[in-house]
Amino acid sequence: MTRALITWGGWPGHEPDRVAEVFRRMLEAEGLEVRVTDSLDMFDDPEGLRSLDLIVPVWTMSELSRERATNVSEAVARGTGIAGCHGGMCDAFRGNPLWQFITGGQWVAHPGGDGQRYTVRITQPDHELVQGIGDFEVTTEQYYLHVDPANRILATTTFPTVPWYHSSNGPVQMPVAWTRAWGLGRVYYNALGHKADVIAGGAPFEMLRRGLLWAAQGKAQAEGQGVDRFQSPGSHW
């Protein structure tokens, strides 16, 4: 059976317990075996992480040790998928650059705060993760992120929506959802999800459902492959 770990905690304003519950119901409805925990202790178990098909972090801010980040990195590099949303994945563990490298981005601002009305534009309408969804409107925080140019962008939003210092740079297309690879593993991120109700239904829910399942399916494809070819002799974190 496909096995997923949902781990939640950190800043309570993002309703991590409720978001974790959305993900639990989403994955169990697809037949996955799901473990939900409000602890990061599982990140101390390298073999346990490598036995998983999917890791779903729901941790805004907080701290992550170098050892725990390395254990996650090695598990994902060997095929365990990692997927999540909003600050629970890309505003988690701000002091850990390895985490940011794995996930492909880091939140830096949400100009105007919550309640911003904006359009999410699907940039690859034929991609299996967004096919048939189409552009849609949301009213929530609009995330400005620093992102890895290697990300494969599925959806974007236009900044600025409200004027601030960033407005001097003119309009920019900011990624909302992307996929990427980390070794043999699949990574999926969606910037929506400031509150649980934002992702509890509609297009955001469907995007995340597909993204989480896609990330989990990478484990089977990685079976039998080694990661030696990815090693850099001088790498360290």
PDB file of N, CA and C in Angstrom, residues 161-223:
ATOM      1  N   THR A 161      -0.623  43.363  -7.096  1.00  0.00           N
ATOM      2  CA  THR A 161      -2.061  43.536  -6.920  1.00  0.00           C
ATOM      3  C   THR A 161      -2.328  44.789  -6.085  1.00  0.00           C
ATOM      4  N   VAL A 162      -1.485  45.009  -5.100  1.00  0.00           N
ATOM      5  CA  VAL A 162      -1.551  46.237  -4.303  1.00  0.00           C
ATOM      6  C   VAL A 162      -0.196  46.922  -4.378  1.00  0.00           C
ATOM      7  N   PRO A 163      -0.159  48.260  -4.319  1.00  0.00           N
ATOM      8  CA  PRO A 163       1.107  48.967  -4.423  1.00  0.00           C
ATOM      9  C   PRO A 163       1.946  48.835  -3.153  1.00  0.00           C
ATOM     10  N   TRP A 164       3.225  48.618  -3.360  1.00  0.00           N
ATOM     11  CA  TRP A 164       4.203  48.613  -2.267  1.00  0.00           C
ATOM     12  C   TRP A 164       5.563  48.808  -2.915  1.00  0.00           C
ATOM     13  N   TYR A 165       6.650  48.648  -2.182  1.00  0.00           N
ATOM     14  CA  TYR A 165       7.969  48.924  -2.735  1.00  0.00           C
ATOM     15  C   TYR A 165       8.291  48.053  -3.948  1.00  0.00           C
ATOM     16  N   HIS A 166       7.762  46.836  -3.989  1.00  0.00           N
ATOM     17  CA  HIS A 166       8.023  45.950  -5.121  1.00  0.00           C
ATOM     18  C   HIS A 166       7.380  46.449  -6.406  1.00  0.00           C
ATOM     19  N   SER A 167       6.381  47.330  -6.291  1.00  0.00           N
ATOM     20  CA  SER A 167       5.660  47.804  -7.466  1.00  0.00           C
ATOM     21  C   SER A 167       6.561  48.549  -8.446  1.00  0.00           C
ATOM     22  N   SER A 168       7.657  49.116  -7.956  1.00  0.00           N
ATOM     23  CA  SER A 168       8.584  49.853  -8.821  1.00  0.00           C
ATOM     24  C   SER A 168       9.173  48.979  -9.917  1.00  0.00           C
ATOM     25  N   ASN A 169       9.147  47.664  -9.738  1.00  0.00           N
ATOM     26  CA  ASN A 169       9.717  46.736 -10.718  1.00  0.00           C
ATOM     27  C   ASN A 169       8.762  46.412 -11.856  1.00  0.00           C
ATOM     28  N   GLY A 170       7.517  46.864 -11.766  1.00  0.00           N
ATOM     29  CA  GLY A 170       6.545  46.578 -12.805  1.00  0.00           C
ATOM     30  C   GLY A 170       5.931  45.205 -12.629  1.00  0.00           C
ATOM     31  N   PRO A 171       5.039  44.827 -13.542  1.00  0.00           N
ATOM     32  CA  PRO A 171       4.342  43.545 -13.425  1.00  0.00           C
ATOM     33  C   PRO A 171       5.295  42.356 -13.526  1.00  0.00           C
ATOM     34  N   VAL A 172       5.067  41.354 -12.693  1.00  0.00           N
ATOM     35  CA  VAL A 172       5.816  40.104 -12.760  1.00  0.00           C
ATOM     36  C   VAL A 172       4.845  38.937 -12.639  1.00  0.00           C
ATOM     37  N   GLN A 173       5.190  37.840 -13.284  1.00  0.00           N
ATOM     38  CA  GLN A 173       4.416  36.612 -13.178  1.00  0.00           C
ATOM     39  C   GLN A 173       5.050  35.734 -12.102  1.00  0.00           C
ATOM     40  N   MET A 174       4.338  35.576 -11.005  1.00  0.00           N
ATOM     41  CA  MET A 174       4.852  34.817  -9.872  1.00  0.00           C
ATOM     42  C   MET A 174       4.294  33.391  -9.878  1.00  0.00           C
ATOM     43  N   PRO A 175       5.144  32.388  -9.777  1.00  0.00           N
ATOM     44  CA  PRO A 175       4.644  31.014  -9.722  1.00  0.00           C
ATOM     45  C   PRO A 175       3.709  30.770  -8.546  1.00  0.00           C
ATOM     46  N   VAL A 176       2.645  30.046  -8.797  1.00  0.00           N
ATOM     47  CA  VAL A 176       1.706  29.609  -7.764  1.00  0.00           C
ATOM     48  C   VAL A 176       1.866  28.114  -7.502  1.00  0.00           C
ATOM     49  N   ALA A 177       2.104  27.339  -8.556  1.00  0.00           N
ATOM     50  CA  ALA A 177       2.263  25.893  -8.399  1.00  0.00           C
ATOM     51  C   ALA A 177       3.378  25.411  -9.305  1.00  0.00           C
ATOM     52  N   TRP A 178       4.145  24.438  -8.786  1.00  0.00           N
ATOM     53  CA  TRP A 178       5.237  23.893  -9.603  1.00  0.00           C
ATOM     54  C   TRP A 178       5.550  22.452  -9.214  1.00  0.00           C
ATOM     55  N   THR A 179       6.277  21.813 -10.111  1.00  0.00           N
ATOM     56  CA  THR A 179       6.891  20.521  -9.817  1.00  0.00           C
ATOM     57  C   THR A 179       8.388  20.668 -10.011  1.00  0.00           C
ATOM     58  N   ARG A 180       9.130  19.753  -9.436  1.00  0.00           N
ATOM     59  CA  ARG A 180      10.573  19.711  -9.622  1.00  0.00           C
ATOM     60  C   ARG A 180      11.061  18.327  -9.220  1.00  0.00           C
ATOM     61  N   ALA A 181      12.310  18.060  -9.476  1.00  0.00           N
ATOM     62  CA  ALA A 181      12.915  16.789  -9.083  1.00  0.00           C
ATOM     63  C   ALA A 181      13.978  17.044  -8.029  1.00  0.00           C
ATOM     64  N   TRP A 182      14.135  16.083  -7.141  1.00  0.00           N
ATOM     65  CA  TRP A 182      15.245  16.085  -6.182  1.00  0.00           C
ATOM     66  C   TRP A 182      15.831  14.683  -6.195  1.00  0.00           C
ATOM     67  N   GLY A 183      16.921  14.525  -6.927  1.00  0.00           N
ATOM     68  CA  GLY A 183      17.425  13.184  -7.158  1.00  0.00           C
ATOM     69  C   GLY A 183      16.402  12.377  -7.930  1.00  0.00           C
ATOM     70  N   LEU A 184      15.989  11.254  -7.380  1.00  0.00           N
ATOM     71  CA  LEU A 184      14.976  10.405  -8.011  1.00  0.00           C
ATOM     72  C   LEU A 184      13.562  10.755  -7.544  1.00  0.00           C
ATOM     73  N   GLY A 185      13.449  11.692  -6.625  1.00  0.00           N
ATOM     74  CA  GLY A 185      12.158  11.999  -6.024  1.00  0.00           C
ATOM     75  C   GLY A 185      11.405  13.119  -6.711  1.00  0.00           C
ATOM     76  N   ARG A 186      10.103  13.127  -6.510  1.00  0.00           N
ATOM     77  CA  ARG A 186       9.220  14.152  -7.064  1.00  0.00           C
ATOM     78  C   ARG A 186       8.825  15.159  -5.992  1.00  0.00           C
ATOM     79  N   VAL A 187       8.831  16.436  -6.373  1.00  0.00           N
ATOM     80  CA  VAL A 187       8.470  17.524  -5.468  1.00  0.00           C
ATOM     81  C   VAL A 187       7.313  18.303  -6.091  1.00  0.00           C
ATOM     82  N   TYR A 188       6.271  18.584  -5.290  1.00  0.00           N
ATOM     83  CA  TYR A 188       5.141  19.384  -5.748  1.00  0.00           C
ATOM     84  C   TYR A 188       4.843  20.451  -4.708  1.00  0.00           C
ATOM     85  N   TYR A 189       4.574  21.681  -5.185  1.00  0.00           N
ATOM     86  CA  TYR A 189       4.221  22.776  -4.289  1.00  0.00           C
ATOM     87  C   TYR A 189       3.100  23.611  -4.883  1.00  0.00           C
ATOM     88  N   ASN A 190       2.210  24.082  -3.987  1.00  0.00           N
ATOM     89  CA  ASN A 190       1.128  24.987  -4.363  1.00  0.00           C
ATOM     90  C   ASN A 190       1.069  26.098  -3.316  1.00  0.00           C
ATOM     91  N   ALA A 191       1.127  27.361  -3.753  1.00  0.00           N
ATOM     92  CA  ALA A 191       1.196  28.488  -2.826  1.00  0.00           C
ATOM     93  C   ALA A 191      -0.123  28.820  -2.142  1.00  0.00           C
ATOM     94  N   LEU A 192      -1.232  28.249  -2.578  1.00  0.00           N
ATOM     95  CA  LEU A 192      -2.519  28.492  -1.934  1.00  0.00           C
ATOM     96  C   LEU A 192      -2.606  27.720  -0.622  1.00  0.00           C
ATOM     97  N   GLY A 193      -3.492  28.179   0.272  1.00  0.00           N
ATOM     98  CA  GLY A 193      -3.702  27.443   1.507  1.00  0.00           C
ATOM     99  C   GLY A 193      -3.456  28.221   2.780  1.00  0.00           C
ATOM    100  N   HIS A 194      -3.657  29.544   2.738  1.00  0.00           N
ATOM    101  CA  HIS A 194      -3.464  30.354   3.945  1.00  0.00           C
ATOM    102  C   HIS A 194      -4.379  29.874   5.078  1.00  0.00           C
ATOM    103  N   LYS A 195      -5.578  29.500   4.750  1.00  0.00           N
ATOM    104  CA  LYS A 195      -6.507  28.873   5.679  1.00  0.00           C
ATOM    105  C   LYS A 195      -6.996  27.574   5.053  1.00  0.00           C
ATOM    106  N   ALA A 196      -7.478  26.680   5.904  1.00  0.00           N
ATOM    107  CA  ALA A 196      -7.898  25.374   5.406  1.00  0.00           C
ATOM    108  C   ALA A 196      -9.017  25.468   4.386  1.00  0.00           C
ATOM    109  N   ASP A 197      -9.919  26.441   4.566  1.00  0.00           N
ATOM    110  CA  ASP A 197     -11.052  26.514   3.647  1.00  0.00           C
ATOM    111  C   ASP A 197     -10.638  26.902   2.230  1.00  0.00           C
ATOM    112  N   VAL A 198      -9.459  27.514   2.068  1.00  0.00           N
ATOM    113  CA  VAL A 198      -8.985  27.895   0.732  1.00  0.00           C
ATOM    114  C   VAL A 198      -8.719  26.659  -0.126  1.00  0.00           C
ATOM    115  N   ILE A 199      -8.286  25.570   0.492  1.00  0.00           N
ATOM    116  CA  ILE A 199      -7.931  24.362  -0.259  1.00  0.00           C
ATOM    117  C   ILE A 199      -8.908  23.212  -0.032  1.00  0.00           C
ATOM    118  N   ALA A 200     -10.010  23.474   0.653  1.00  0.00           N
ATOM    119  CA  ALA A 200     -10.940  22.401   1.018  1.00  0.00           C
ATOM    120  C   ALA A 200     -11.847  21.965  -0.124  1.00  0.00           C
ATOM    121  N   GLY A 201     -11.857  22.714  -1.232  1.00  0.00           N
ATOM    122  CA  GLY A 201     -12.705  22.360  -2.355  1.00  0.00           C
ATOM    123  C   GLY A 201     -12.305  23.121  -3.603  1.00  0.00           C
ATOM    124  N   GLY A 202     -13.008  22.854  -4.685  1.00  0.00           N
ATOM    125  CA  GLY A 202     -12.794  23.573  -5.926  1.00  0.00           C
ATOM    126  C   GLY A 202     -11.450  23.302  -6.573  1.00  0.00           C
ATOM    127  N   ALA A 203     -11.002  24.256  -7.391  1.00  0.00           N
ATOM    128  CA  ALA A 203      -9.765  24.088  -8.147  1.00  0.00           C
ATOM    129  C   ALA A 203      -8.541  23.902  -7.246  1.00  0.00           C
ATOM    130  N   PRO A 204      -8.389  24.664  -6.147  1.00  0.00           N
ATOM    131  CA  PRO A 204      -7.212  24.449  -5.301  1.00  0.00           C
ATOM    132  C   PRO A 204      -7.138  23.027  -4.745  1.00  0.00           C
ATOM    133  N   PHE A 205      -8.275  22.488  -4.307  1.00  0.00           N
ATOM    134  CA  PHE A 205      -8.296  21.115  -3.799  1.00  0.00           C
ATOM    135  C   PHE A 205      -7.878  20.132  -4.881  1.00  0.00           C
ATOM    136  N   GLU A 206      -8.427  20.296  -6.082  1.00  0.00           N
ATOM    137  CA  GLU A 206      -8.128  19.362  -7.165  1.00  0.00           C
ATOM    138  C   GLU A 206      -6.667  19.440  -7.585  1.00  0.00           C
ATOM    139  N   MET A 207      -6.121  20.651  -7.634  1.00  0.00           N
ATOM    140  CA  MET A 207      -4.701  20.792  -7.958  1.00  0.00           C
ATOM    141  C   MET A 207      -3.832  20.058  -6.941  1.00  0.00           C
ATOM    142  N   LEU A 208      -4.151  20.250  -5.669  1.00  0.00           N
ATOM    143  CA  LEU A 208      -3.362  19.600  -4.627  1.00  0.00           C
ATOM    144  C   LEU A 208      -3.562  18.083  -4.627  1.00  0.00           C
ATOM    145  N   ARG A 209      -4.780  17.643  -4.830  1.00  0.00           N
ATOM    146  CA  ARG A 209      -5.023  16.196  -4.883  1.00  0.00           C
ATOM    147  C   ARG A 209      -4.153  15.546  -5.954  1.00  0.00           C
ATOM    148  N   ARG A 210      -4.158  16.124  -7.134  1.00  0.00           N
ATOM    149  CA  ARG A 210      -3.342  15.572  -8.215  1.00  0.00           C
ATOM    150  C   ARG A 210      -1.854  15.676  -7.891  1.00  0.00           C
ATOM    151  N   GLY A 211      -1.452  16.819  -7.327  1.00  0.00           N
ATOM    152  CA  GLY A 211      -0.043  17.026  -7.040  1.00  0.00           C
ATOM    153  C   GLY A 211       0.497  16.074  -5.998  1.00  0.00           C
ATOM    154  N   LEU A 212      -0.260  15.847  -4.927  1.00  0.00           N
ATOM    155  CA  LEU A 212       0.186  14.926  -3.891  1.00  0.00           C
ATOM    156  C   LEU A 212       0.265  13.496  -4.414  1.00  0.00           C
ATOM    157  N   LEU A 213      -0.732  13.081  -5.167  1.00  0.00           N
ATOM    158  CA  LEU A 213      -0.702  11.722  -5.723  1.00  0.00           C
ATOM    159  C   LEU A 213       0.441  11.563  -6.707  1.00  0.00           C
ATOM    160  N   TRP A 214       0.680  12.574  -7.520  1.00  0.00           N
ATOM    161  CA  TRP A 214       1.797  12.531  -8.476  1.00  0.00           C
ATOM    162  C   TRP A 214       3.127  12.371  -7.759  1.00  0.00           C
ATOM    163  N   ALA A 215       3.313  13.130  -6.670  1.00  0.00           N
ATOM    164  CA  ALA A 215       4.559  13.030  -5.915  1.00  0.00           C
ATOM    165  C   ALA A 215       4.722  11.643  -5.305  1.00  0.00           C
ATOM    166  N   ALA A 216       3.627  11.073  -4.817  1.00  0.00           N
ATOM    167  CA  ALA A 216       3.685   9.752  -4.200  1.00  0.00           C
ATOM    168  C   ALA A 216       4.001   8.655  -5.206  1.00  0.00           C
ATOM    169  N   GLN A 217       3.618   8.839  -6.446  1.00  0.00           N
ATOM    170  CA  GLN A 217       3.833   7.815  -7.469  1.00  0.00           C
ATOM    171  C   GLN A 217       5.281   7.707  -7.913  1.00  0.00           C
ATOM    172  N   GLY A 218       6.098   8.673  -7.566  1.00  0.00           N
ATOM    173  CA  GLY A 218       7.496   8.638  -7.987  1.00  0.00           C
ATOM    174  C   GLY A 218       8.307   7.542  -7.334  1.00  0.00           C
ATOM    175  N   LYS A 219       7.890   7.088  -6.159  1.00  0.00           N
ATOM    176  CA  LYS A 219       8.642   6.057  -5.446  1.00  0.00           C
ATOM    177  C   LYS A 219       8.747   4.782  -6.270  1.00  0.00           C
ATOM    178  N   ALA A 220       7.657   4.367  -6.876  1.00  0.00           N
ATOM    179  CA  ALA A 220       7.660   3.148  -7.677  1.00  0.00           C
ATOM    180  C   ALA A 220       8.573   3.282  -8.884  1.00  0.00           C
ATOM    181  N   GLN A 221       8.604   4.465  -9.490  1.00  0.00           N
ATOM    182  CA  GLN A 221       9.452   4.673 -10.664  1.00  0.00           C
ATOM    183  C   GLN A 221      10.928   4.705 -10.303  1.00  0.00           C
ATOM    184  N   ALA A 222      11.242   5.058  -9.058  1.00  0.00           N
ATOM    185  CA  ALA A 222      12.633   5.121  -8.616  1.00  0.00           C
ATOM    186  C   ALA A 222      13.184   3.754  -8.208  1.00  0.00           C
ATOM    187  N   GLU A 223      12.303   2.780  -8.092  1.00  0.00           N
ATOM    188  CA  GLU A 223      12.693   1.446  -7.628  1.00  0.00           C
ATOM    189  C   GLU A 223      13.841   0.883  -8.460  1.00  0.00           C
TER     190      GLU A 223
END
